[in-house]
Amino acid sequence: MPDLSGLRYLVKTFGCQMNLFDSELVCGLMEAAQAKRVEEVEDADIVIFMTCCVRENADTRVFGQIASMKNLPARSGSQLGTRLVAVGGCIGQRDGGKLIESFPNIDVVFGTHNIEELPELLAQAIACAKPQLSLIDDRVPYDSSFPTVRESRFQAWLPIMKGCNNFCSYCIVPYVRGREMSRPMEEVVADARALVDDGVREITLLGQNVNSYGRDIYGNPRFAKLLRAVGKTGIERLRFLTSHPKDLTDETIEAMATVESIMPFLHLPVQSGSNKVLADMNRRYTASHYLGIIDKLKAAVPGIAFSTDIIVGYPTETEADFLDTMAIVDEVGYSQAFTFIYSKRAGTPAAEMENVSTREEIQDRFDRLVEVVQRGAYDANQVDRGKVVKVLVEGLSKRDDSKLSGRSEKNQTVHFDCPEGIEPEQMVGRIVEVRVDLARTWYLSGELVGQPW
Ligand code: SAH
Ligand code: SF4
Ligand code: F3S
């Protein structure tokens, strides 16, 4: 490990949970190289961008921020006399050397498969004052021996696989994250056990399509078995992201119903409610298959809440297709939905297609969808009014710092007052009971009941 002592670094993370985890790995590596983490650009000798390119606005944001770095003077007291810029994550993997041509202020570009090289690349960039580029293509399994620095003491991301084999026709992810590669089950379970021993109360298993976990190494998917095995480690709350409806099995539904620590919540991206658009997207399920899974889950896991991802304005989407999407949103009753306007990604099959709808039509659909999603989320939350919900306290509320906030089992944000005489910090990381008196679209609020511990 090179010696970067005396240097201060900042990590800026964009995109999905995969990048959040990768950033924890980056921090682990930088700490092992003796660098010190800071929170403000002005205090940093090295700014590391962990980038996302899933939609065009993700690109634009990152490019704007990289460019703005060159106008900032070096940190006062800096031993380097300059500020290094490193770009990793999905844009690093996609654009490689083109980034250095477009942004001469970049010092290091690395990809999604060689994060562990970062300290060495930084050391080289410092030693020879020349930009360093290192990318590799696929086929590098996770090496669990690398250190990570967790953002939270009591919640943890746990990657179970990388990559994606699905090639949904709009999506760049398989091109920047490579093919599916599962980690051996014993390794994941050992990590989960170590996290529990370290005081972690909630684990979220991560993969682009967790339901196909194990297919590449065991010949058939083993996700349900993995859930049961991780459930036995003593973890209190278990979640997972992301599920693909085509691979979600009855065995997994059964595990969700029987493994006590699995939370009654599922993020199940639908993308569209139209069978034609789903086929064009290469999603490989129909709306009725999707609704069949939802029904089974509602029956197996009482009170389960759902969230989803939806794309509006896919090139072949007509008004009639969009109305199918509105209908499915209405039918499921999502407690949360992430809505996106389709964004052309060079290199994907859909990027070659002309859109049958105008920008105005698409914007109008998007606005109508957001309204239905918000109404649905509001309605879905009303069932909890008057109920007592279990909340894992995450910290002070961002809206009102006289309140604490956390997550219910159904993943709702819940706000409540800190009891008198207790320091808010003492509450963080605890699981408490809150009686809900107000249920809004995006949060619940209420009062603590009983003793907080
Ligand atoms: N593996 C996950 C997450 C993929 S990216 C999954 O399959 O669901 C997260 C979301 O971004 C996707 O679910 C999709 O709704 C959205 N997305 C991906 N590519 C997009 C594009 N080109 N335009 C708009 N939204 C997109
Ligand atoms: Fe993209 Fe589809 Fe893979 Fe999800 S399953 S990452 S949307 S290609
Ligand atoms: Fe973005 Fe890469 Fe995740 S493109 S959504 S950070 S896998």
CSV table of C-alpha atoms and ligand atoms in Angstrom, one decimal:
chain,number,residue,atom,x,y,z
A,1,MET,CA,0.0,0.0,0.0
A,2,PRO,CA,1.5,3.4,-0.9
A,3,ASP,CA,1.9,6.0,1.8
A,4,LEU,CA,-0.4,9.0,1.3
A,5,SER,CA,0.0,10.2,4.9
A,6,GLY,CA,-0.5,14.0,5.3
A,7,LEU,CA,-3.0,14.0,2.5
A,8,ARG,CA,-6.7,14.7,2.9
A,9,TYR,CA,-9.4,13.3,0.6
A,10,LEU,CA,-13.0,13.8,-0.2
A,11,VAL,CA,-15.3,11.3,-1.9
A,12,LYS,CA,-18.3,12.5,-3.8
A,13,THR,CA,-20.7,9.7,-4.6
A,14,PHE,CA,-23.4,9.7,-7.3
A,15,GLY,CA,-25.8,7.0,-8.5
A,16,CYS,CA,-27.0,3.8,-6.9
A,17,GLN,CA,-26.2,1.7,-3.8
A,18,MET,CA,-23.4,-0.1,-5.7
A,19,ASN,CA,-21.5,3.2,-5.8
A,20,LEU,CA,-22.3,3.9,-2.2
A,21,PHE,CA,-20.7,0.6,-1.3
A,22,ASP,CA,-17.8,1.1,-3.7
A,23,SER,CA,-17.2,4.5,-2.0
A,24,GLU,CA,-17.0,2.7,1.4
A,25,LEU,CA,-14.3,0.6,-0.2
A,26,VAL,CA,-12.5,3.7,-1.5
A,27,CYS,CA,-12.5,5.1,2.0
A,28,GLY,CA,-11.2,1.9,3.4
A,29,LEU,CA,-8.3,1.9,0.9
A,30,MET,CA,-7.5,5.6,1.4
A,31,GLU,CA,-7.4,5.1,5.2
A,32,ALA,CA,-5.1,2.1,4.8
A,33,ALA,CA,-2.8,4.4,2.8
A,34,GLN,CA,-2.9,6.8,5.8
A,35,ALA,CA,-4.9,9.6,4.1
A,36,LYS,CA,-7.5,11.5,6.1
A,37,ARG,CA,-11.1,11.9,5.1
A,38,VAL,CA,-12.6,15.4,5.0
A,39,GLU,CA,-16.1,16.6,4.1
A,40,GLU,CA,-15.4,19.9,2.3
A,41,VAL,CA,-13.7,20.4,-1.1
A,42,GLU,CA,-11.7,23.3,0.3
A,43,ASP,CA,-10.1,21.0,2.9
A,44,ALA,CA,-9.2,18.3,0.4
A,45,ASP,CA,-5.9,17.5,-1.4
A,46,ILE,CA,-7.7,14.8,-3.4
A,47,VAL,CA,-11.3,14.8,-4.7
A,48,ILE,CA,-12.5,11.4,-5.7
A,49,PHE,CA,-15.7,11.3,-7.9
A,50,MET,CA,-17.6,8.0,-7.8
A,51,THR,CA,-19.8,8.6,-10.9
A,52,CYS,CA,-23.0,7.3,-12.5
A,53,CYS,CA,-24.1,7.4,-16.1
A,54,VAL,CA,-27.5,5.8,-15.9
A,55,ARG,CA,-29.3,8.9,-17.3
A,56,GLU,CA,-28.0,11.9,-19.1
A,57,ASN,CA,-28.6,14.3,-16.1
A,58,ALA,CA,-26.3,12.1,-14.1
A,59,ASP,CA,-23.5,12.7,-16.6
A,60,THR,CA,-24.2,16.4,-16.8
A,61,ARG,CA,-24.0,16.9,-13.0
A,62,VAL,CA,-20.7,15.1,-12.7
A,63,PHE,CA,-19.1,16.9,-15.6
A,64,GLY,CA,-20.1,20.2,-14.2
A,65,GLN,CA,-18.6,19.4,-10.8
A,66,ILE,CA,-15.3,18.0,-12.3
A,67,ALA,CA,-14.9,21.2,-14.5
A,68,SER,CA,-15.5,23.5,-11.5
A,69,MET,CA,-12.6,21.9,-9.6
A,70,LYS,CA,-10.0,23.7,-11.7
A,71,ASN,CA,-11.1,27.1,-10.5
A,72,LEU,CA,-10.4,26.3,-6.9
A,73,PRO,CA,-7.0,27.1,-5.3
A,74,ALA,CA,-5.1,24.3,-3.5
A,75,ARG,CA,-5.9,23.7,0.1
A,76,SER,CA,-4.0,26.1,2.3
A,77,GLY,CA,-1.1,24.3,3.9
A,78,SER,CA,-1.3,21.6,1.2
A,79,GLN,CA,2.0,19.7,0.7
A,80,LEU,CA,1.0,19.0,-2.9
A,81,GLY,CA,0.4,22.7,-3.9
A,82,THR,CA,-2.4,21.5,-6.1
A,83,ARG,CA,-5.7,19.5,-5.8
A,84,LEU,CA,-5.8,16.1,-7.4
A,85,VAL,CA,-9.0,15.0,-9.1
A,86,ALA,CA,-9.7,11.2,-9.5
A,87,VAL,CA,-12.7,9.9,-11.4
A,88,GLY,CA,-14.0,6.4,-10.8
A,89,GLY,CA,-17.3,4.6,-11.0
A,90,CYS,CA,-19.4,4.1,-14.1
A,91,ILE,CA,-18.4,7.2,-16.1
A,92,GLY,CA,-14.8,6.3,-15.5
A,93,GLN,CA,-15.4,2.8,-16.8
A,94,ARG,CA,-17.3,4.1,-19.8
A,95,ASP,CA,-15.2,7.0,-20.9
A,96,GLY,CA,-11.7,6.1,-19.8
A,97,GLY,CA,-9.0,8.2,-21.6
A,98,LYS,CA,-11.7,10.4,-23.2
A,99,LEU,CA,-12.2,12.0,-19.8
A,100,ILE,CA,-8.6,13.1,-19.6
A,101,GLU,CA,-8.8,14.7,-23.0
A,102,SER,CA,-12.0,16.6,-22.1
A,103,PHE,CA,-11.0,17.6,-18.6
A,104,PRO,CA,-7.2,18.3,-18.4
A,105,ASN,CA,-7.6,18.9,-14.7
A,106,ILE,CA,-8.3,15.1,-14.1
A,107,ASP,CA,-5.3,13.3,-12.5
A,108,VAL,CA,-6.6,9.7,-12.2
A,109,VAL,CA,-9.2,7.7,-14.0
A,110,PHE,CA,-10.2,4.3,-12.8
A,111,GLY,CA,-13.1,1.9,-13.4
A,112,THR,CA,-15.6,-0.3,-11.6
A,113,HIS,CA,-13.4,-3.4,-11.6
A,114,ASN,CA,-10.1,-2.0,-10.3
A,115,ILE,CA,-11.0,0.2,-7.3
A,116,GLU,CA,-8.2,-1.3,-5.3
A,117,GLU,CA,-5.6,0.3,-7.6
A,118,LEU,CA,-6.7,3.8,-6.6
A,119,PRO,CA,-4.0,4.6,-3.9
A,120,GLU,CA,-1.3,3.4,-6.2
A,121,LEU,CA,-2.6,5.4,-9.1
A,122,LEU,CA,-2.8,8.5,-6.9
A,123,ALA,CA,0.8,7.9,-5.7
A,124,GLN,CA,2.0,7.6,-9.3
A,125,ALA,CA,0.1,10.8,-10.4
A,126,ILE,CA,1.9,12.6,-7.6
A,127,ALA,CA,5.3,11.2,-8.3
A,128,CYS,CA,5.3,11.9,-12.1
A,129,ALA,CA,2.8,14.7,-12.3
A,130,LYS,CA,1.0,13.1,-15.2
A,131,PRO,CA,-2.6,11.8,-15.4
A,132,GLN,CA,-2.9,8.1,-14.7
A,133,LEU,CA,-5.5,5.9,-16.4
A,134,SER,CA,-6.2,2.3,-15.5
A,135,LEU,CA,-9.2,0.3,-16.6
A,136,ILE,CA,-9.8,-3.4,-16.9
A,137,ASP,CA,-12.8,-5.2,-18.4
A,138,ASP,CA,-14.6,-7.9,-16.7
A,139,ARG,CA,-14.1,-11.0,-14.6
A,140,VAL,CA,-12.7,-9.8,-11.4
A,141,PRO,CA,-14.5,-11.3,-8.4
A,142,TYR,CA,-14.8,-9.2,-5.2
A,143,ASP,CA,-11.9,-9.5,-3.0
A,144,SER,CA,-13.4,-9.5,0.5
A,145,SER,CA,-10.0,-8.9,2.1
A,146,PHE,CA,-10.1,-5.2,1.1
A,147,PRO,CA,-11.1,-2.9,4.0
A,148,THR,CA,-14.2,-0.8,4.0
A,149,VAL,CA,-15.2,2.2,6.1
A,150,ARG,CA,-18.9,2.0,6.8
A,151,GLU,CA,-21.0,5.2,6.7
A,152,SER,CA,-23.2,3.9,9.5
A,153,ARG,CA,-22.3,2.0,12.7
A,154,PHE,CA,-25.6,0.0,12.6
A,155,GLN,CA,-26.6,-0.3,8.9
A,156,ALA,CA,-24.5,-2.0,6.2
A,157,TRP,CA,-24.5,-2.7,2.5
A,158,LEU,CA,-23.4,-6.2,1.7
A,159,PRO,CA,-22.7,-6.9,-2.0
A,160,ILE,CA,-23.6,-10.4,-3.0
A,161,MET,CA,-22.8,-10.1,-6.7
A,162,LYS,CA,-21.7,-7.7,-9.3
A,163,GLY,CA,-22.7,-7.0,-12.9
A,164,CYS,CA,-25.9,-7.7,-14.8
A,165,ASN,CA,-26.8,-10.1,-17.6
A,166,ASN,CA,-30.1,-8.7,-18.5
A,167,PHE,CA,-29.4,-6.0,-21.1
A,168,CYS,CA,-32.7,-4.2,-20.8
A,169,SER,CA,-32.7,-2.3,-24.0
A,170,TYR,CA,-32.5,1.2,-22.5
A,171,CYS,CA,-29.8,0.5,-19.8
A,172,ILE,CA,-26.1,1.2,-19.7
A,173,VAL,CA,-25.4,-0.8,-16.5
A,174,PRO,CA,-24.4,-4.1,-18.1
A,175,TYR,CA,-21.8,-2.2,-20.2
A,176,VAL,CA,-20.2,-0.5,-17.3
A,177,ARG,CA,-20.5,-3.1,-14.6
A,178,GLY,CA,-19.9,-6.3,-16.6
A,179,ARG,CA,-21.5,-9.7,-16.4
A,180,GLU,CA,-23.1,-11.2,-13.3
A,181,MET,CA,-20.6,-12.6,-10.9
A,182,SER,CA,-21.8,-14.0,-7.6
A,183,ARG,CA,-19.8,-14.2,-4.4
A,184,PRO,CA,-19.7,-17.7,-2.8
A,185,MET,CA,-22.5,-18.1,-0.3
A,186,GLU,CA,-20.1,-19.0,2.6
A,187,GLU,CA,-18.3,-15.7,2.0
A,188,VAL,CA,-21.4,-13.6,2.1
A,189,VAL,CA,-22.7,-15.4,5.2
A,190,ALA,CA,-19.3,-14.9,6.9
A,191,ASP,CA,-19.4,-11.2,6.1
A,192,ALA,CA,-23.0,-10.9,7.5
A,193,ARG,CA,-21.9,-12.7,10.7
A,194,ALA,CA,-19.0,-10.3,11.1
A,195,LEU,CA,-21.3,-7.3,10.6
A,196,VAL,CA,-23.7,-8.7,13.2
A,197,ASP,CA,-20.7,-9.2,15.6
A,198,ASP,CA,-19.7,-5.6,14.9
A,199,GLY,CA,-23.1,-4.3,16.1
A,200,VAL,CA,-24.9,-4.0,12.7
A,201,ARG,CA,-28.7,-4.2,13.1
A,202,GLU,CA,-29.7,-3.9,9.4
A,203,ILE,CA,-28.1,-5.4,6.4
A,204,THR,CA,-29.1,-4.7,2.8
A,205,LEU,CA,-27.9,-7.3,0.3
A,206,LEU,CA,-26.9,-5.7,-3.0
A,207,GLY,CA,-26.9,-6.7,-6.6
A,208,GLN,CA,-28.4,-5.4,-9.9
A,209,ASN,CA,-30.6,-8.5,-10.0
A,210,VAL,CA,-30.3,-10.3,-6.6
A,211,ASN,CA,-32.9,-12.9,-7.7
A,212,SER,CA,-30.4,-14.5,-10.1
A,213,TYR,CA,-27.7,-14.7,-7.3
A,214,GLY,CA,-25.7,-17.9,-7.6
A,215,ARG,CA,-26.6,-18.8,-11.2
A,216,ASP,CA,-23.1,-18.2,-12.5
A,217,ILE,CA,-21.3,-20.2,-9.8
A,218,TYR,CA,-23.8,-22.9,-8.8
A,219,GLY,CA,-25.7,-23.4,-12.1
A,220,ASN,CA,-29.0,-22.3,-10.6
A,221,PRO,CA,-30.1,-19.3,-8.5
A,222,ARG,CA,-29.6,-19.6,-4.8
A,223,PHE,CA,-31.1,-16.4,-3.5
A,224,ALA,CA,-33.8,-17.9,-1.4
A,225,LYS,CA,-31.2,-20.2,0.3
A,226,LEU,CA,-28.9,-17.2,0.8
A,227,LEU,CA,-31.7,-15.3,2.5
A,228,ARG,CA,-32.3,-18.1,4.9
A,229,ALA,CA,-28.6,-18.5,5.7
A,230,VAL,CA,-28.2,-14.8,6.3
A,231,GLY,CA,-31.4,-14.8,8.4
A,232,LYS,CA,-29.7,-17.3,10.7
A,233,THR,CA,-26.8,-15.0,11.6
A,234,GLY,CA,-28.9,-13.1,14.1
A,235,ILE,CA,-29.3,-9.9,12.0
A,236,GLU,CA,-32.3,-8.0,13.2
A,237,ARG,CA,-33.3,-6.4,9.9
A,238,LEU,CA,-32.6,-7.8,6.4
A,239,ARG,CA,-33.3,-6.1,3.1
A,240,PHE,CA,-32.2,-6.6,-0.5
A,241,LEU,CA,-31.9,-4.6,-3.7
A,242,THR,CA,-32.7,-5.0,-6.6
A,243,SER,CA,-35.2,-7.6,-7.6
A,244,HIS,CA,-36.0,-8.4,-11.2
A,245,PRO,CA,-39.6,-9.6,-11.6
A,246,LYS,CA,-38.7,-12.3,-14.1
A,247,ASP,CA,-36.4,-14.1,-11.6
A,248,LEU,CA,-38.4,-13.7,-8.4
A,249,THR,CA,-39.3,-17.2,-7.4
A,250,ASP,CA,-41.9,-18.7,-5.1
A,251,GLU,CA,-39.1,-20.0,-2.9
A,252,THR,CA,-38.0,-16.4,-2.4
A,253,ILE,CA,-41.5,-15.4,-1.6
A,254,GLU,CA,-41.6,-18.2,1.0
A,255,ALA,CA,-38.4,-17.0,2.5
A,256,MET,CA,-39.8,-13.5,2.8
A,257,ALA,CA,-42.8,-14.9,4.6
A,258,THR,CA,-40.9,-17.2,7.0
A,259,VAL,CA,-37.5,-15.6,7.7
A,260,GLU,CA,-38.3,-13.2,10.6
A,261,SER,CA,-35.6,-10.6,9.9
A,262,ILE,CA,-36.6,-10.0,6.3
A,263,MET,CA,-38.5,-6.7,6.3
A,264,PRO,CA,-42.0,-6.5,4.9
A,265,PHE,CA,-40.9,-4.4,2.0
A,266,LEU,CA,-39.9,-5.0,-1.6
A,267,HIS,CA,-38.5,-2.8,-4.3
A,268,LEU,CA,-39.7,-4.4,-7.5
A,269,PRO,CA,-39.1,-2.2,-10.6
A,270,VAL,CA,-41.9,-2.5,-13.0
A,271,GLN,CA,-40.6,0.0,-15.6
A,272,SER,CA,-43.9,0.0,-17.6
A,273,GLY,CA,-47.4,-1.4,-17.4
A,274,SER,CA,-47.7,-2.1,-21.1
A,275,ASN,CA,-46.8,-5.6,-22.4
A,276,LYS,CA,-45.7,-4.2,-25.7
A,277,VAL,CA,-43.3,-1.7,-24.1
A,278,LEU,CA,-42.1,-4.4,-21.6
A,279,ALA,CA,-41.2,-6.6,-24.5
A,280,ASP,CA,-39.5,-3.8,-26.4
A,281,MET,CA,-37.5,-3.0,-23.2
A,282,ASN,CA,-36.4,-6.7,-23.1
A,283,ARG,CA,-37.8,-7.1,-19.6
A,284,ARG,CA,-39.0,-10.6,-20.2
A,285,TYR,CA,-42.2,-10.5,-18.1
A,286,THR,CA,-45.8,-9.3,-18.6
A,287,ALA,CA,-47.9,-6.9,-16.6
A,288,SER,CA,-50.0,-9.9,-15.4
A,289,HIS,CA,-46.9,-11.9,-14.4
A,290,TYR,CA,-45.8,-8.8,-12.3
A,291,LEU,CA,-49.2,-8.4,-10.7
A,292,GLY,CA,-49.2,-12.2,-10.0
A,293,ILE,CA,-46.1,-11.8,-7.9
A,294,ILE,CA,-47.5,-8.8,-6.1
A,295,ASP,CA,-50.7,-10.8,-5.2
A,296,LYS,CA,-48.7,-13.7,-3.9
A,297,LEU,CA,-46.5,-11.4,-1.8
A,298,LYS,CA,-49.5,-9.6,-0.4
A,299,ALA,CA,-51.0,-12.9,0.6
A,300,ALA,CA,-47.7,-14.3,2.0
A,301,VAL,CA,-46.4,-11.2,3.8
A,302,PRO,CA,-49.3,-9.4,5.5
A,303,GLY,CA,-49.0,-5.6,5.3
A,304,ILE,CA,-46.1,-5.7,2.8
A,305,ALA,CA,-45.2,-2.4,1.2
A,306,PHE,CA,-43.8,-2.0,-2.4
A,307,SER,CA,-41.7,0.5,-4.2
A,308,THR,CA,-40.8,0.6,-7.8
A,309,ASP,CA,-38.9,2.3,-10.7
A,310,ILE,CA,-40.9,3.5,-13.7
A,311,ILE,CA,-39.6,4.9,-17.0
A,312,VAL,CA,-41.9,7.3,-19.0
A,313,GLY,CA,-41.4,8.0,-22.7
A,314,TYR,CA,-39.6,4.8,-23.8
A,315,PRO,CA,-39.2,5.3,-27.6
A,316,THR,CA,-42.2,3.0,-28.5
A,317,GLU,CA,-44.5,4.2,-25.7
A,318,THR,CA,-47.8,5.6,-26.9
A,319,GLU,CA,-50.5,7.3,-24.8
A,320,ALA,CA,-52.3,3.9,-24.6
A,321,ASP,CA,-49.2,2.2,-23.3
A,322,PHE,CA,-48.8,5.0,-20.7
A,323,LEU,CA,-52.3,4.5,-19.5
A,324,ASP,CA,-51.4,0.8,-18.8
A,325,THR,CA,-48.6,2.1,-16.6
A,326,MET,CA,-51.0,4.4,-14.8
A,327,ALA,CA,-53.3,1.4,-14.3
A,328,ILE,CA,-50.7,-0.8,-12.8
A,329,VAL,CA,-49.5,1.9,-10.4
A,330,ASP,CA,-53.1,2.3,-9.3
A,331,GLU,CA,-53.5,-1.4,-8.8
A,332,VAL,CA,-50.3,-2.1,-6.8
A,333,GLY,CA,-50.6,0.9,-4.5
A,334,TYR,CA,-46.8,1.6,-4.1
A,335,SER,CA,-45.7,3.3,-1.0
A,336,GLN,CA,-42.8,4.8,-3.0
A,337,ALA,CA,-41.9,5.0,-6.7
A,338,PHE,CA,-38.9,6.4,-8.5
A,339,THR,CA,-40.1,7.9,-11.8
A,340,PHE,CA,-37.7,8.7,-14.7
A,341,ILE,CA,-38.1,10.2,-18.1
A,342,TYR,CA,-36.4,7.9,-20.6
A,343,SER,CA,-32.9,9.0,-21.4
A,344,LYS,CA,-31.0,7.9,-24.5
A,345,ARG,CA,-27.7,6.1,-23.6
A,346,ALA,CA,-25.2,5.7,-26.4
A,347,GLY,CA,-24.4,2.1,-27.0
A,348,THR,CA,-27.7,0.6,-25.9
A,349,PRO,CA,-30.1,-0.8,-28.4
A,350,ALA,CA,-32.9,1.7,-27.6
A,351,ALA,CA,-30.5,4.6,-28.4
A,352,GLU,CA,-30.9,3.7,-32.1
A,353,MET,CA,-34.7,4.2,-32.0
A,354,GLU,CA,-36.7,7.3,-32.8
A,355,ASN,CA,-39.4,8.3,-30.3
A,356,VAL,CA,-43.0,8.0,-31.3
A,357,SER,CA,-44.0,10.7,-28.8
A,358,THR,CA,-43.0,14.3,-28.5
A,359,ARG,CA,-41.1,15.8,-25.6
A,360,GLU,CA,-44.2,17.7,-24.5
A,361,GLU,CA,-46.3,14.6,-24.6
A,362,ILE,CA,-43.7,12.8,-22.5
A,363,GLN,CA,-43.4,15.6,-20.0
A,364,ASP,CA,-47.2,15.7,-19.6
A,365,ARG,CA,-47.3,11.9,-19.0
A,366,PHE,CA,-44.5,12.2,-16.4
A,367,ASP,CA,-46.4,15.0,-14.6
A,368,ARG,CA,-49.6,12.9,-14.5
A,369,LEU,CA,-47.7,9.8,-13.3
A,370,VAL,CA,-46.0,11.8,-10.5
A,371,GLU,CA,-49.5,12.9,-9.3
A,372,VAL,CA,-50.8,9.3,-9.3
A,373,VAL,CA,-47.7,8.0,-7.5
A,374,GLN,CA,-48.0,10.7,-4.8
A,375,ARG,CA,-51.7,10.0,-4.3
A,376,GLY,CA,-51.0,6.3,-4.1
A,377,ALA,CA,-48.1,6.7,-1.6
A,378,TYR,CA,-50.4,9.0,0.6
A,379,ASP,CA,-53.1,6.4,0.5
A,380,ALA,CA,-50.7,3.5,1.2
A,381,ASN,CA,-49.4,5.3,4.3
A,382,GLN,CA,-52.8,6.0,5.8
A,383,VAL,CA,-53.1,2.3,6.9
A,384,ASP,CA,-50.5,3.0,9.6
A,385,ARG,CA,-52.3,5.9,11.2
A,386,GLY,CA,-52.9,5.1,14.9
A,387,LYS,CA,-50.6,2.0,14.7
A,388,VAL,CA,-47.4,1.5,16.6
A,389,VAL,CA,-44.5,0.9,14.2
A,390,LYS,CA,-40.9,-0.2,14.9
A,391,VAL,CA,-38.3,2.4,13.9
A,392,LEU,CA,-34.6,2.0,13.5
A,393,VAL,CA,-33.4,5.5,14.5
A,394,GLU,CA,-31.0,7.0,12.0
A,395,GLY,CA,-30.4,10.5,13.3
A,396,LEU,CA,-31.9,14.0,13.6
A,397,SER,CA,-34.7,14.8,11.2
A,398,LYS,CA,-33.4,16.7,8.2
A,399,ARG,CA,-36.5,18.9,8.1
A,400,ASP,CA,-36.6,19.7,11.8
A,401,ASP,CA,-33.7,19.1,14.1
A,402,SER,CA,-35.8,19.0,17.2
A,403,LYS,CA,-37.0,15.7,15.9
A,404,LEU,CA,-35.4,12.3,15.4
A,405,SER,CA,-36.0,10.2,12.4
A,406,GLY,CA,-35.6,6.7,11.2
A,407,ARG,CA,-37.1,3.9,9.1
A,408,SER,CA,-40.1,1.7,9.8
A,409,GLU,CA,-40.0,-2.0,8.8
A,410,LYS,CA,-41.8,-1.0,5.6
A,411,ASN,CA,-39.0,1.5,4.9
A,412,GLN,CA,-41.2,4.6,5.6
A,413,THR,CA,-39.4,7.6,7.0
A,414,VAL,CA,-40.7,8.2,10.5
A,415,HIS,CA,-40.2,11.4,12.6
A,416,PHE,CA,-40.8,11.7,16.3
A,417,ASP,CA,-39.7,13.9,19.2
A,418,CYS,CA,-36.7,13.0,21.3
A,419,PRO,CA,-37.8,12.2,24.9
A,420,GLU,CA,-36.9,14.9,27.4
A,421,GLY,CA,-33.7,14.3,29.3
A,422,ILE,CA,-32.3,12.1,26.6
A,423,GLU,CA,-29.5,13.1,24.3
A,424,PRO,CA,-30.6,12.5,20.6
A,425,GLU,CA,-27.2,10.8,20.0
A,426,GLN,CA,-28.1,8.1,22.6
A,427,MET,CA,-31.2,7.2,20.5
A,428,VAL,CA,-29.4,6.7,17.2
A,429,GLY,CA,-29.0,3.1,16.2
A,430,ARG,CA,-31.8,1.9,18.5
A,431,ILE,CA,-35.0,0.3,17.5
A,432,VAL,CA,-37.9,2.1,19.1
A,433,GLU,CA,-41.7,2.0,18.9
A,434,VAL,CA,-43.6,5.0,17.6
A,435,ARG,CA,-47.4,5.6,17.6
A,436,VAL,CA,-48.2,7.2,14.2
A,437,ASP,CA,-50.5,10.2,14.4
A,438,LEU,CA,-49.8,11.7,11.0
A,439,ALA,CA,-49.3,9.9,7.7
A,440,ARG,CA,-48.1,12.1,4.8
A,441,THR,CA,-47.0,11.2,1.2
A,442,TRP,CA,-43.3,10.8,2.0
A,443,TYR,CA,-43.2,10.3,5.8
A,444,LEU,CA,-45.0,9.4,9.0
A,445,SER,CA,-44.7,11.1,12.3
A,446,GLY,CA,-45.8,10.3,15.8
A,447,GLU,CA,-44.8,9.8,19.4
A,448,LEU,CA,-42.5,7.4,21.1
A,449,VAL,CA,-44.3,4.8,23.2
A,450,GLY,CA,-42.9,3.0,26.2
A,451,GLN,CA,-39.3,3.0,27.2
A,452,PRO,CA,-36.9,3.7,24.3
A,453,TRP,CA,-34.9,0.7,25.4
B,1,SAH,N1,-30.8,-3.2,-11.6
B,1,SAH,C1,-31.8,-2.3,-11.2
B,1,SAH,C2,-31.4,-0.9,-11.3
B,1,SAH,C3,-31.0,-0.3,-12.5
B,1,SAH,S1,-30.8,1.4,-12.7
B,1,SAH,C4,-33.0,-2.8,-11.9
B,1,SAH,O1,-33.0,-3.6,-12.8
B,1,SAH,O2,-34.1,-2.3,-11.5
B,1,SAH,C5,-32.2,2.1,-11.8
B,1,SAH,C6,-33.3,2.5,-12.6
B,1,SAH,O3,-32.9,3.5,-13.5
B,1,SAH,C7,-33.9,1.5,-13.5
B,1,SAH,O4,-34.8,0.6,-12.7
B,1,SAH,C8,-34.7,2.3,-14.5
B,1,SAH,O5,-36.0,2.6,-14.1
B,1,SAH,C9,-33.9,3.6,-14.6
B,1,SAH,N2,-33.1,3.7,-15.8
B,1,SAH,C10,-32.2,2.9,-16.3
B,1,SAH,N3,-31.8,3.3,-17.5
B,1,SAH,C11,-32.5,4.4,-17.8
B,1,SAH,C12,-32.6,5.2,-19.0
B,1,SAH,N4,-31.8,5.0,-20.0
B,1,SAH,N5,-33.5,6.2,-18.9
B,1,SAH,C13,-34.3,6.4,-17.9
B,1,SAH,N6,-34.3,5.6,-16.8
B,1,SAH,C14,-33.4,4.6,-16.8
B,2,SF4,FE1,-30.2,-2.3,-16.2
B,2,SF4,FE2,-32.1,-4.2,-16.6
B,2,SF4,FE3,-29.7,-4.9,-15.6
B,2,SF4,FE4,-31.5,-3.5,-14.1
B,2,SF4,S1,-31.8,-5.5,-14.9
B,2,SF4,S2,-29.3,-3.1,-14.3
B,2,SF4,S3,-32.4,-2.1,-15.7
B,2,SF4,S4,-30.0,-4.1,-17.6
B,3,F3S,FE1,-25.4,4.5,-12.0
B,3,F3S,FE2,-23.5,2.8,-12.3
B,3,F3S,FE3,-25.4,2.5,-10.4
B,3,F3S,S1,-24.6,3.8,-13.9
B,3,F3S,S2,-27.2,3.4,-11.3
B,3,F3S,S3,-23.9,4.0,-10.5
B,3,F3S,S4,-24.4,0.8,-11.6
